[in-house]
PDB file of C-alpha atoms and ligand atoms in Angstrom:
ATOM      1  CA  MET A1079       7.273  -0.390  18.329  1.00 77.00           C
ATOM      2  CA  ASN A1080       4.591  -2.449  19.974  1.00 91.00           C
ATOM      3  CA  LEU A1081       1.568  -3.033  17.784  1.00 97.00           C
ATOM      4  CA  SER A1082       0.122  -5.905  19.800  1.00 95.00           C
ATOM      5  CA  SER A1083      -3.693  -6.003  20.123  1.00 96.00           C
ATOM      6  CA  LYS A1084      -3.903  -4.043  16.855  1.00 98.00           C
ATOM      7  CA  VAL A1085      -5.557  -5.351  13.684  1.00 98.00           C
ATOM      8  CA  ALA A1086      -4.099  -4.541  10.254  1.00 98.00           C
ATOM      9  CA  LEU A1087      -5.196  -5.121   6.671  1.00 99.00           C
ATOM     10  CA  VAL A1088      -2.637  -5.138   3.861  1.00 99.00           C
ATOM     11  CA  THR A1089      -3.973  -5.311   0.307  1.00 98.00           C
ATOM     12  CA  GLY A1090      -1.760  -6.995  -2.256  1.00 98.00           C
ATOM     13  CA  ALA A1091       0.218  -8.860   0.401  1.00 98.00           C
ATOM     14  CA  SER A1092       1.095 -11.883  -1.736  1.00 98.00           C
ATOM     15  CA  ARG A1093       4.582 -10.623  -2.613  1.00 98.00           C
ATOM     16  CA  GLY A1094       6.881  -7.622  -2.805  1.00 98.00           C
ATOM     17  CA  ILE A1095       6.184  -4.582  -0.675  1.00 98.00           C
ATOM     18  CA  GLY A1096       2.813  -5.846   0.575  1.00 98.00           C
ATOM     19  CA  ARG A1097       4.330  -9.061   1.888  1.00 98.00           C
ATOM     20  CA  ALA A1098       7.150  -7.181   3.635  1.00 98.00           C
ATOM     21  CA  VAL A1099       4.625  -4.806   5.219  1.00 99.00           C
ATOM     22  CA  ALA A1100       2.430  -7.667   6.452  1.00 99.00           C
ATOM     23  CA  VAL A1101       5.404  -9.499   7.949  1.00 98.00           C
ATOM     24  CA  GLU A1102       6.792  -6.340   9.583  1.00 98.00           C
ATOM     25  CA  LEU A1103       3.450  -5.419  11.179  1.00 98.00           C
ATOM     26  CA  ALA A1104       3.136  -8.996  12.436  1.00 98.00           C
ATOM     27  CA  ARG A1105       6.709  -8.814  13.764  1.00 98.00           C
ATOM     28  CA  GLN A1106       5.633  -5.767  15.778  1.00 98.00           C
ATOM     29  CA  GLY A1107       2.704  -7.760  17.176  1.00 98.00           C
ATOM     30  CA  ALA A1108      -0.276  -6.791  14.990  1.00 98.00           C
ATOM     31  CA  GLU A1109      -2.802  -9.370  13.781  1.00 98.00           C
ATOM     32  CA  VAL A1110      -2.712  -9.111  10.005  1.00 98.00           C
ATOM     33  CA  PHE A1111      -5.255  -9.735   7.252  1.00 98.00           C
ATOM     34  CA  CYS A1112      -3.477 -10.234   3.916  1.00 98.00           C
ATOM     35  CA  THR A1113      -5.160 -10.055   0.508  1.00 98.00           C
ATOM     36  CA  SER A1114      -4.457 -11.361  -2.944  1.00 98.00           C
ATOM     37  CA  THR A1115      -6.694 -11.742  -5.996  1.00 98.00           C
ATOM     38  CA  LYS A1116      -5.974 -15.475  -5.924  1.00 98.00           C
ATOM     39  CA  ALA A1117      -6.854 -18.186  -3.416  1.00 98.00           C
ATOM     40  CA  GLY A1118      -3.572 -19.352  -1.901  1.00 98.00           C
ATOM     41  CA  GLY A1119      -1.823 -16.200  -3.147  1.00 98.00           C
ATOM     42  CA  CYS A1120      -0.763 -15.208   0.370  1.00 98.00           C
ATOM     43  CA  ASP A1121       0.418 -18.674   1.464  1.00 98.00           C
ATOM     44  CA  GLU A1122       4.095 -17.700   1.478  1.00 98.00           C
ATOM     45  CA  THR A1123       3.317 -14.507   3.379  1.00 98.00           C
ATOM     46  CA  LEU A1124       1.471 -16.482   6.053  1.00 98.00           C
ATOM     47  CA  GLU A1125       4.407 -18.911   6.224  1.00 98.00           C
ATOM     48  CA  ALA A1126       6.812 -16.008   6.762  1.00 98.00           C
ATOM     49  CA  ILE A1127       4.607 -14.675   9.547  1.00 98.00           C
ATOM     50  CA  ALA A1128       4.360 -18.116  11.172  1.00 98.00           C
ATOM     51  CA  ALA A1129       8.169 -18.324  11.039  1.00 98.00           C
ATOM     52  CA  LEU A1130       8.353 -15.286  13.338  1.00 98.00           C
ATOM     53  CA  GLU A1131       7.154 -17.633  16.100  1.00 96.00           C
ATOM     54  CA  ASN A1132       5.600 -14.770  18.056  1.00 96.00           C
ATOM     55  CA  ASP A1133       2.066 -16.217  18.192  1.00 95.00           C
ATOM     56  CA  VAL A1134       0.571 -13.471  16.079  1.00 97.00           C
ATOM     57  CA  ASP A1135      -2.539 -14.406  14.090  1.00 97.00           C
ATOM     58  CA  ALA A1136      -2.528 -13.862  10.334  1.00 98.00           C
ATOM     59  CA  HIS A1137      -5.261 -14.475   7.781  1.00 98.00           C
ATOM     60  CA  ALA A1138      -5.509 -14.587   4.001  1.00 98.00           C
ATOM     61  CA  LEU A1139      -8.507 -13.229   2.135  1.00 98.00           C
ATOM     62  CA  VAL A1140      -9.226 -13.048  -1.585  1.00 98.00           C
ATOM     63  CA  CYS A1141     -10.122  -9.599  -2.858  1.00 98.00           C
ATOM     64  CA  ASN A1142     -10.035  -7.682  -6.104  1.00 98.00           C
ATOM     65  CA  VAL A1143      -9.747  -4.102  -4.874  1.00 98.00           C
ATOM     66  CA  SER A1144     -11.186  -2.660  -8.079  1.00 98.00           C
ATOM     67  CA  ASP A1145     -14.443  -4.562  -7.538  1.00 98.00           C
ATOM     68  CA  SER A1146     -16.871  -2.905  -5.159  1.00 98.00           C
ATOM     69  CA  GLU A1147     -18.647  -6.118  -4.129  1.00 98.00           C
ATOM     70  CA  SER A1148     -15.352  -7.874  -3.479  1.00 98.00           C
ATOM     71  CA  VAL A1149     -14.211  -4.999  -1.262  1.00 98.00           C
ATOM     72  CA  GLU A1150     -17.496  -4.913   0.665  1.00 98.00           C
ATOM     73  CA  ALA A1151     -17.177  -8.654   1.295  1.00 98.00           C
ATOM     74  CA  LEU A1152     -13.596  -8.108   2.495  1.00 98.00           C
ATOM     75  CA  ALA A1153     -14.667  -5.419   4.952  1.00 98.00           C
ATOM     76  CA  LYS A1154     -17.532  -7.555   6.214  1.00 98.00           C
ATOM     77  CA  GLY A1155     -15.156 -10.482   6.704  1.00 97.00           C
ATOM     78  CA  VAL A1156     -12.658  -8.451   8.733  1.00 98.00           C
ATOM     79  CA  LEU A1157     -15.181  -6.459  10.758  1.00 98.00           C
ATOM     80  CA  ASP A1158     -17.429  -9.451  11.499  1.00 98.00           C
ATOM     81  CA  GLU A1159     -14.437 -11.366  12.805  1.00 97.00           C
ATOM     82  CA  LYS A1160     -12.542  -8.651  14.703  1.00 98.00           C
ATOM     83  CA  GLY A1161     -15.098  -5.857  15.154  1.00 98.00           C
ATOM     84  CA  LYS A1162     -12.496  -3.237  14.225  1.00 98.00           C
ATOM     85  CA  LEU A1163      -9.596  -2.350  11.971  1.00 98.00           C
ATOM     86  CA  ASP A1164      -6.719  -0.270  13.336  1.00 98.00           C
ATOM     87  CA  PHE A1165      -4.420  -0.065  10.295  1.00 99.00           C
ATOM     88  CA  LEU A1166      -5.424  -0.078   6.646  1.00 99.00           C
ATOM     89  CA  ILE A1167      -2.561  -0.359   4.172  1.00 99.00           C
ATOM     90  CA  ASN A1168      -3.665   0.163   0.585  1.00 98.00           C
ATOM     91  CA  ASN A1169      -0.737  -1.432  -1.221  1.00 98.00           C
ATOM     92  CA  ALA A1170      -2.316  -3.314  -4.151  1.00 98.00           C
ATOM     93  CA  GLY A1171      -1.109  -1.804  -7.397  1.00 98.00           C
ATOM     94  CA  ILE A1172      -0.315  -2.552 -11.018  1.00 98.00           C
ATOM     95  CA  THR A1173       1.538  -0.992 -13.930  1.00 97.00           C
ATOM     96  CA  ARG A1174       0.589  -1.021 -17.622  1.00 97.00           C
ATOM     97  CA  ASP A1175       3.429   1.102 -18.974  1.00 96.00           C
ATOM     98  CA  GLY A1176       3.435   2.582 -22.453  1.00 96.00           C
ATOM     99  CA  LEU A1177       4.029   5.814 -24.283  1.00 97.00           C
ATOM    100  CA  PHE A1178       1.121   8.200 -23.975  1.00 98.00           C
ATOM    101  CA  LEU A1179       0.341   8.439 -27.696  1.00 98.00           C
ATOM    102  CA  ARG A1180      -0.118   4.676 -27.836  1.00 97.00           C
ATOM    103  CA  MET A1181      -1.816   4.159 -24.482  1.00 98.00           C
ATOM    104  CA  SER A1182      -5.065   2.202 -24.780  1.00 98.00           C
ATOM    105  CA  ASN A1183      -8.266   2.949 -22.882  1.00 98.00           C
ATOM    106  CA  ASP A1184      -7.940  -0.410 -21.157  1.00 98.00           C
ATOM    107  CA  ASP A1185      -4.398   0.261 -19.964  1.00 98.00           C
ATOM    108  CA  PHE A1186      -5.476   3.604 -18.546  1.00 98.00           C
ATOM    109  CA  ASP A1187      -8.660   2.263 -16.936  1.00 98.00           C
ATOM    110  CA  ASP A1188      -7.074  -0.871 -15.452  1.00 98.00           C
ATOM    111  CA  VAL A1189      -4.390   1.119 -13.655  1.00 98.00           C
ATOM    112  CA  ILE A1190      -6.779   3.794 -12.379  1.00 98.00           C
ATOM    113  CA  ASN A1191      -9.304   1.170 -11.298  1.00 98.00           C
ATOM    114  CA  THR A1192      -6.781  -0.842  -9.298  1.00 98.00           C
ATOM    115  CA  ASN A1193      -4.489   1.839  -7.914  1.00 98.00           C
ATOM    116  CA  LEU A1194      -6.892   4.723  -7.284  1.00 98.00           C
ATOM    117  CA  ARG A1195     -10.462   3.420  -7.335  1.00 98.00           C
ATOM    118  CA  GLY A1196      -9.285   0.392  -5.361  1.00 98.00           C
ATOM    119  CA  ALA A1197      -7.875   2.588  -2.591  1.00 98.00           C
ATOM    120  CA  PHE A1198     -11.070   4.664  -2.591  1.00 98.00           C
ATOM    121  CA  LEU A1199     -13.257   1.571  -2.262  1.00 99.00           C
ATOM    122  CA  VAL A1200     -11.192   0.037   0.534  1.00 99.00           C
ATOM    123  CA  CYS A1201     -10.900   3.312   2.488  1.00 98.00           C
ATOM    124  CA  ARG A1202     -14.653   3.850   2.184  1.00 98.00           C
ATOM    125  CA  ALA A1203     -15.403   0.314   3.321  1.00 98.00           C
ATOM    126  CA  PHE A1204     -13.514   0.835   6.591  1.00 98.00           C
ATOM    127  CA  ALA A1205     -13.846   4.595   7.216  1.00 98.00           C
ATOM    128  CA  ARG A1206     -17.137   4.376   9.104  1.00 98.00           C
ATOM    129  CA  SER A1207     -15.804   1.718  11.469  1.00 98.00           C
ATOM    130  CA  MET A1208     -12.615   3.706  12.142  1.00 98.00           C
ATOM    131  CA  ALA A1209     -14.558   6.945  12.645  1.00 98.00           C
ATOM    132  CA  LYS A1210     -16.890   5.226  15.083  1.00 98.00           C
ATOM    133  CA  ALA A1211     -13.951   3.762  16.998  1.00 98.00           C
ATOM    134  CA  ARG A1212     -12.293   7.205  16.996  1.00 98.00           C
ATOM    135  CA  THR A1213      -8.997   5.646  16.009  1.00 98.00           C
ATOM    136  CA  GLY A1214      -7.370   4.409  12.833  1.00 98.00           C
ATOM    137  CA  ARG A1215      -4.480   4.795  10.443  1.00 98.00           C
ATOM    138  CA  MET A1216      -4.940   4.742   6.688  1.00 98.00           C
ATOM    139  CA  ILE A1217      -1.728   4.397   4.707  1.00 98.00           C
ATOM    140  CA  ASN A1218      -1.821   4.529   0.936  1.00 99.00           C
ATOM    141  CA  ILE A1219       1.197   3.310  -0.996  1.00 98.00           C
ATOM    142  CA  GLY A1220       1.766   5.914  -3.675  1.00 98.00           C
ATOM    143  CA  SER A1221       4.911   6.495  -5.683  1.00 98.00           C
ATOM    144  CA  VAL A1222       7.372   9.300  -6.213  1.00 98.00           C
ATOM    145  CA  VAL A1223       6.081   9.478  -9.810  1.00 98.00           C
ATOM    146  CA  GLY A1224       2.739  10.669  -8.401  1.00 98.00           C
ATOM    147  CA  SER A1225       4.526  13.964  -7.764  1.00 98.00           C
ATOM    148  CA  THR A1226       7.124  13.990 -10.514  1.00 97.00           C
ATOM    149  CA  GLY A1227       5.330  12.237 -13.398  1.00 98.00           C
ATOM    150  CA  ASN A1228       7.225   9.709 -15.506  1.00 96.00           C
ATOM    151  CA  ALA A1229       7.529   9.222 -19.239  1.00 96.00           C
ATOM    152  CA  GLY A1230       5.829   5.966 -20.174  1.00 96.00           C
ATOM    153  CA  GLN A1231       3.703   5.906 -17.035  1.00 97.00           C
ATOM    154  CA  ALA A1232       0.985   8.536 -17.584  1.00 98.00           C
ATOM    155  CA  ASN A1233      -1.690   6.145 -16.316  1.00 98.00           C
ATOM    156  CA  TYR A1234       0.328   5.025 -13.287  1.00 98.00           C
ATOM    157  CA  ALA A1235       1.534   8.520 -12.358  1.00 98.00           C
ATOM    158  CA  ALA A1236      -2.042   9.837 -12.644  1.00 98.00           C
ATOM    159  CA  SER A1237      -3.302   7.058 -10.357  1.00 99.00           C
ATOM    160  CA  LYS A1238      -0.631   7.797  -7.762  1.00 98.00           C
ATOM    161  CA  ALA A1239      -1.195  11.580  -8.003  1.00 98.00           C
ATOM    162  CA  GLY A1240      -4.886  10.887  -7.430  1.00 98.00           C
ATOM    163  CA  LEU A1241      -3.980   9.027  -4.256  1.00 98.00           C
ATOM    164  CA  LEU A1242      -2.408  12.211  -2.883  1.00 98.00           C
ATOM    165  CA  GLY A1243      -5.683  14.125  -3.270  1.00 98.00           C
ATOM    166  CA  LEU A1244      -7.704  11.226  -1.887  1.00 98.00           C
ATOM    167  CA  THR A1245      -5.396  10.891   1.113  1.00 98.00           C
ATOM    168  CA  LYS A1246      -5.333  14.593   1.994  1.00 98.00           C
ATOM    169  CA  SER A1247      -9.119  14.882   1.669  1.00 98.00           C
ATOM    170  CA  LEU A1248      -9.610  11.857   3.914  1.00 98.00           C
ATOM    171  CA  ALA A1249      -7.114  13.306   6.381  1.00 98.00           C
ATOM    172  CA  GLN A1250      -9.214  16.467   6.603  1.00 98.00           C
ATOM    173  CA  GLU A1251     -12.566  14.686   6.842  1.00 98.00           C
ATOM    174  CA  LEU A1252     -11.493  12.127   9.426  1.00 98.00           C
ATOM    175  CA  ALA A1253      -9.065  14.102  11.613  1.00 98.00           C
ATOM    176  CA  GLY A1254     -11.911  15.043  13.957  1.00 98.00           C
ATOM    177  CA  ARG A1255     -12.377  11.328  14.573  1.00 98.00           C
ATOM    178  CA  ASN A1256      -8.681  10.750  15.305  1.00 98.00           C
ATOM    179  CA  VAL A1257      -8.204   8.815  12.064  1.00 98.00           C
ATOM    180  CA  THR A1258      -5.031   9.708  10.178  1.00 98.00           C
ATOM    181  CA  SER A1259      -4.388   9.265   6.474  1.00 98.00           C
ATOM    182  CA  ASN A1260      -0.962   9.402   4.851  1.00 99.00           C
ATOM    183  CA  VAL A1261       0.878   8.367   1.706  1.00 98.00           C
ATOM    184  CA  ILE A1262       4.154   6.513   1.542  1.00 98.00           C
ATOM    185  CA  ALA A1263       5.812   7.206  -1.786  1.00 98.00           C
ATOM    186  CA  PRO A1264       8.464   4.614  -2.630  1.00 98.00           C
ATOM    187  CA  GLY A1265      11.131   5.322  -5.218  1.00 98.00           C
ATOM    188  CA  PHE A1266      12.723   2.340  -6.965  1.00 97.00           C
ATOM    189  CA  ILE A1267      12.141  -0.783  -4.884  1.00 98.00           C
ATOM    190  CA  GLU A1268      13.435  -4.198  -5.981  1.00 97.00           C
ATOM    191  CA  THR A1269      10.282  -6.314  -6.453  1.00 96.00           C
ATOM    192  CA  ASP A1270       8.582  -8.248  -9.278  1.00 94.00           C
ATOM    193  CA  MET A1271       7.161  -4.918 -10.462  1.00 92.00           C
ATOM    194  CA  THR A1272      10.617  -3.515 -11.249  1.00 93.00           C
ATOM    195  CA  ALA A1273      12.436  -6.782 -12.048  1.00 93.00           C
ATOM    196  CA  SER A1274      11.626  -6.665 -15.765  1.00 90.00           C
ATOM    197  CA  LEU A1275      13.095  -3.209 -16.369  1.00 90.00           C
ATOM    198  CA  PRO A1276      16.078  -3.351 -18.738  1.00 92.00           C
ATOM    199  CA  ASP A1277      19.537  -3.184 -17.150  1.00 94.00           C
ATOM    200  CA  ASN A1278      20.414   0.075 -18.896  1.00 94.00           C
ATOM    201  CA  VAL A1279      17.323   1.729 -17.387  1.00 91.00           C
ATOM    202  CA  LYS A1280      18.276   0.425 -13.938  1.00 94.00           C
ATOM    203  CA  THR A1281      21.831   1.724 -14.341  1.00 95.00           C
ATOM    204  CA  GLU A1282      20.546   5.203 -15.222  1.00 94.00           C
ATOM    205  CA  MET A1283      18.093   5.167 -12.308  1.00 93.00           C
ATOM    206  CA  LEU A1284      20.796   4.198  -9.835  1.00 96.00           C
ATOM    207  CA  LYS A1285      22.720   7.346 -10.782  1.00 96.00           C
ATOM    208  CA  LEU A1286      19.716   9.409  -9.597  1.00 96.00           C
ATOM    209  CA  ILE A1287      19.664   7.878  -6.103  1.00 97.00           C
ATOM    210  CA  PRO A1288      21.893   9.779  -3.622  1.00 98.00           C
ATOM    211  CA  LEU A1289      22.046   6.784  -1.257  1.00 98.00           C
ATOM    212  CA  SER A1290      23.463   4.747  -4.189  1.00 97.00           C
ATOM    213  CA  ARG A1291      21.301   1.656  -3.840  1.00 97.00           C
ATOM    214  CA  PHE A1292      17.880   0.469  -4.880  1.00 97.00           C
ATOM    215  CA  GLY A1293      15.287   0.248  -2.136  1.00 98.00           C
ATOM    216  CA  GLN A1294      14.167  -3.017  -0.593  1.00 98.00           C
ATOM    217  CA  ALA A1295      10.597  -3.880   0.337  1.00 98.00           C
ATOM    218  CA  GLN A1296      11.728  -3.852   3.961  1.00 98.00           C
ATOM    219  CA  ASP A1297      12.665  -0.155   3.663  1.00 98.00           C
ATOM    220  CA  VAL A1298       9.023   0.592   2.866  1.00 98.00           C
ATOM    221  CA  ALA A1299       7.700  -1.833   5.479  1.00 98.00           C
ATOM    222  CA  GLN A1300       9.593  -0.062   8.256  1.00 98.00           C
ATOM    223  CA  ALA A1301       8.156   3.303   7.216  1.00 98.00           C
ATOM    224  CA  VAL A1302       4.651   1.792   7.284  1.00 98.00           C
ATOM    225  CA  ALA A1303       5.264   0.371  10.764  1.00 98.00           C
ATOM    226  CA  PHE A1304       6.375   3.826  11.919  1.00 98.00           C
ATOM    227  CA  LEU A1305       3.198   5.453  10.594  1.00 98.00           C
ATOM    228  CA  CYS A1306       1.164   2.803  12.418  1.00 98.00           C
ATOM    229  CA  SER A1307       2.982   3.392  15.691  1.00 98.00           C
ATOM    230  CA  ASP A1308       2.075   5.747  18.536  1.00 97.00           C
ATOM    231  CA  ALA A1309       5.102   7.808  17.520  1.00 97.00           C
ATOM    232  CA  ALA A1310       3.226   8.927  14.375  1.00 98.00           C
ATOM    233  CA  ALA A1311      -0.037   9.897  16.100  1.00 98.00           C
ATOM    234  CA  TYR A1312       0.316  13.580  15.134  1.00 98.00           C
ATOM    235  CA  ILE A1313       1.136  12.995  11.449  1.00 98.00           C
ATOM    236  CA  THR A1314      -1.704  13.209   8.927  1.00 98.00           C
ATOM    237  CA  GLY A1315      -2.212  14.317   5.327  1.00 98.00           C
ATOM    238  CA  GLN A1316       1.486  13.831   4.576  1.00 98.00           C
ATOM    239  CA  THR A1317       3.538  12.089   1.936  1.00 98.00           C
ATOM    240  CA  LEU A1318       6.646  10.277   3.121  1.00 98.00           C
ATOM    241  CA  ALA A1319       9.053   9.453   0.304  1.00 98.00           C
ATOM    242  CA  VAL A1320      11.077   6.260   0.788  1.00 98.00           C
ATOM    243  CA  ASP A1321      13.390   6.696  -2.167  1.00 98.00           C
ATOM    244  CA  GLY A1322      17.015   6.990  -1.049  1.00 98.00           C
ATOM    245  CA  GLY A1323      16.840  10.733  -1.692  1.00 98.00           C
ATOM    246  CA  MET A1324      15.857  10.392  -5.374  1.00 97.00           C
ATOM    247  CA  THR A1325      13.276  13.146  -4.978  1.00 97.00           C
ATOM    248  CA  MET A1326      13.655  15.942  -2.480  1.00 92.00           C
ATOM    249  CA  SER A1327      11.096  18.635  -1.880  1.00 75.00           C
TER     250      SER A1327
HETATM  251  P1  LIG B 653       4.086  -6.404  -6.993  1.00 70.29           P
HETATM  252  O1  LIG B 653       3.719  -6.429  -8.436  1.00 70.29           O
HETATM  253  O2  LIG B 653       5.243  -7.180  -6.527  1.00 70.29           O
HETATM  254  O3  LIG B 653       2.795  -6.822  -6.106  1.00 70.29           O
HETATM  255  C1  LIG B 653       1.548  -6.240  -6.378  1.00 70.29           C
HETATM  256  C2  LIG B 653       0.524  -6.736  -5.404  1.00 70.29           C
HETATM  257  O4  LIG B 653      -0.750  -6.126  -5.725  1.00 70.29           O
HETATM  258  C3  LIG B 653       0.331  -8.238  -5.466  1.00 70.29           C
HETATM  259  O5  LIG B 653       0.183  -8.725  -4.151  1.00 70.29           O
HETATM  260  C4  LIG B 653      -0.993  -8.387  -6.224  1.00 70.29           C
HETATM  261  O6  LIG B 653      -1.725  -9.504  -5.765  1.00 70.29           O
HETATM  262  C5  LIG B 653      -1.740  -7.133  -5.797  1.00 70.29           C
HETATM  263  N1  LIG B 653      -2.783  -6.762  -6.740  1.00 70.29           N
HETATM  264  C6  LIG B 653      -2.657  -6.450  -8.049  1.00 70.29           C
HETATM  265  N2  LIG B 653      -3.851  -6.174  -8.581  1.00 70.29           N
HETATM  266  C7  LIG B 653      -4.771  -6.309  -7.595  1.00 70.29           C
HETATM  267  C8  LIG B 653      -6.171  -6.131  -7.494  1.00 70.29           C
HETATM  268  N3  LIG B 653      -6.931  -5.775  -8.550  1.00 70.29           N
HETATM  269  N4  LIG B 653      -6.777  -6.348  -6.310  1.00 70.29           N
HETATM  270  C9  LIG B 653      -6.055  -6.728  -5.237  1.00 70.29           C
HETATM  271  N5  LIG B 653      -4.720  -6.909  -5.249  1.00 70.29           N
HETATM  272  C10 LIG B 653      -4.093  -6.695  -6.421  1.00 70.29           C
HETATM  273  O7  LIG B 653       4.253  -4.855  -6.643  1.00 70.29           O
HETATM  274  P2  LIG B 653       5.192  -4.080  -5.594  1.00 70.29           P
HETATM  275  O8  LIG B 653       5.306  -4.842  -4.352  1.00 70.29           O
HETATM  276  O9  LIG B 653       6.409  -3.635  -6.291  1.00 70.29           O
HETATM  277  O10 LIG B 653       4.300  -2.768  -5.355  1.00 70.29           O
HETATM  278  C11 LIG B 653       3.399  -2.636  -4.285  1.00 70.29           C
HETATM  279  C12 LIG B 653       2.866  -1.199  -4.274  1.00 70.29           C
HETATM  280  O11 LIG B 653       3.961  -0.295  -4.202  1.00 70.29           O
HETATM  281  C13 LIG B 653       2.086  -0.835  -5.522  1.00 70.29           C
HETATM  282  O12 LIG B 653       1.018   0.010  -5.179  1.00 70.29           O
HETATM  283  C14 LIG B 653       3.104  -0.086  -6.347  1.00 70.29           C
HETATM  284  O13 LIG B 653       2.496   0.825  -7.238  1.00 70.29           O
HETATM  285  C15 LIG B 653       3.877   0.639  -5.268  1.00 70.29           C
HETATM  286  N6  LIG B 653       5.203   1.063  -5.671  1.00 70.29           N
HETATM  287  C16 LIG B 653       6.177   0.147  -6.023  1.00 70.29           C
HETATM  288  C17 LIG B 653       7.422   0.593  -6.402  1.00 70.29           C
HETATM  289  C18 LIG B 653       8.536  -0.347  -6.791  1.00 70.29           C
HETATM  290  O14 LIG B 653       9.605   0.163  -7.164  1.00 70.29           O
HETATM  291  N7  LIG B 653       8.360  -1.654  -6.706  1.00 70.29           N
HETATM  292  C19 LIG B 653       7.734   2.028  -6.459  1.00 70.29           C
HETATM  293  C20 LIG B 653       6.659   2.876  -6.072  1.00 70.29           C
HETATM  294  C21 LIG B 653       5.451   2.412  -5.686  1.00 70.29           C
HETATM  295  P3  LIG B 653      -1.965 -10.886  -6.615  1.00 70.29           P
HETATM  296  O15 LIG B 653      -1.214 -10.788  -7.895  1.00 70.29           O
HETATM  297  O16 LIG B 653      -1.493 -11.956  -5.712  1.00 70.29           O
HETATM  298  O17 LIG B 653      -3.431 -10.914  -6.799  1.00 70.29           O
END
C-alpha cells in the first residue's frame, strides 16, 4: 500500500488501537494528525512514527471529540494547515461498564457522547471538505458488540450500534461525492481498555475465538490501512469485523 501524499486524522491516537493505526498509516506514507484529550498525550505515538525513519510528517492535536467547539477547532487546524483530509479514523472511545439496572444517566451519556456523538461531530466537521474534494475515506471504529449486544455494556453496545446507522447513512449521502464510509468492528483486542478484565472472563472469551488468540492493535491497524488504500475504493457502507472469527454473519 502506498499512502504517500495522503493526509490522515486518527482520534484517540495516544495509545492502543489509535496509536497502532496512526503508526501504520504513517508507515504506508500518510501524513498523520493524532489526537488526545491531553497535551503531550500523543508524544509516544509521534516518537514511534519518527522511529520509522521514512520522513513522514506527524502532528499531535488536543481534542475532546464530545465537545463541538473542540472538534471545530480540530477541523480548522487540520484544514487550515493541509487544505484537505483524505482519511478520517474515528477511533476515540470509552467504556463505563455496568449492569443495566444499575446504570447511571452519566455512564450512559458519557459513553454515547464520546463514542457516537463524537464520531458524528468529527464526521460532520470534515464531510464538506471531503465532498468538495470528491474524495475521502471515513472509518469508524465500532465493536462486534454493536451487532451482538453485551451484558454489562448496554451503553457501549448502543453507542457502537449507533455508529453502524451513522456510517451507512453517511455512505449513502456521500457516495455521489466519492467519499466512502465504513465501520471496522474489533472483537477482543489487547489494549488498556481490556487489560482490567478479570482472568476468568478472558479465559471464557478466548474459548469463543476460532483463531484461538486475542487480537492485537496491529490487526486492526492493518484493516484500517486496507480501507484507506486504493484497493478498497469500491467498498462503502460496510462493517468489517476484526475478531478472529468470534462473530460470523
Ligand atoms: P484505549 O482506552 O486504549 O484508548 C482510547 C483512546 O480514546 C485514547 O487515545 C483516549 O485518549 C481517546 N479518548 C477517550 N475519550 C476521548 C474523548 N472524549 N475525546 C477524544 N479522545 C478520547 O482504547 P482502545 O485502543 O482499546 O480502543 C480504541 C477504539 O476501539 C475504541 O473506540 C473502542 O471502543 C474500540 N474497540 C476496542 C476493543 C478492544 O478490545 N480494545 C474492541 C472493540 C472496539 P486520551 O486518554 O489520551 O485523551
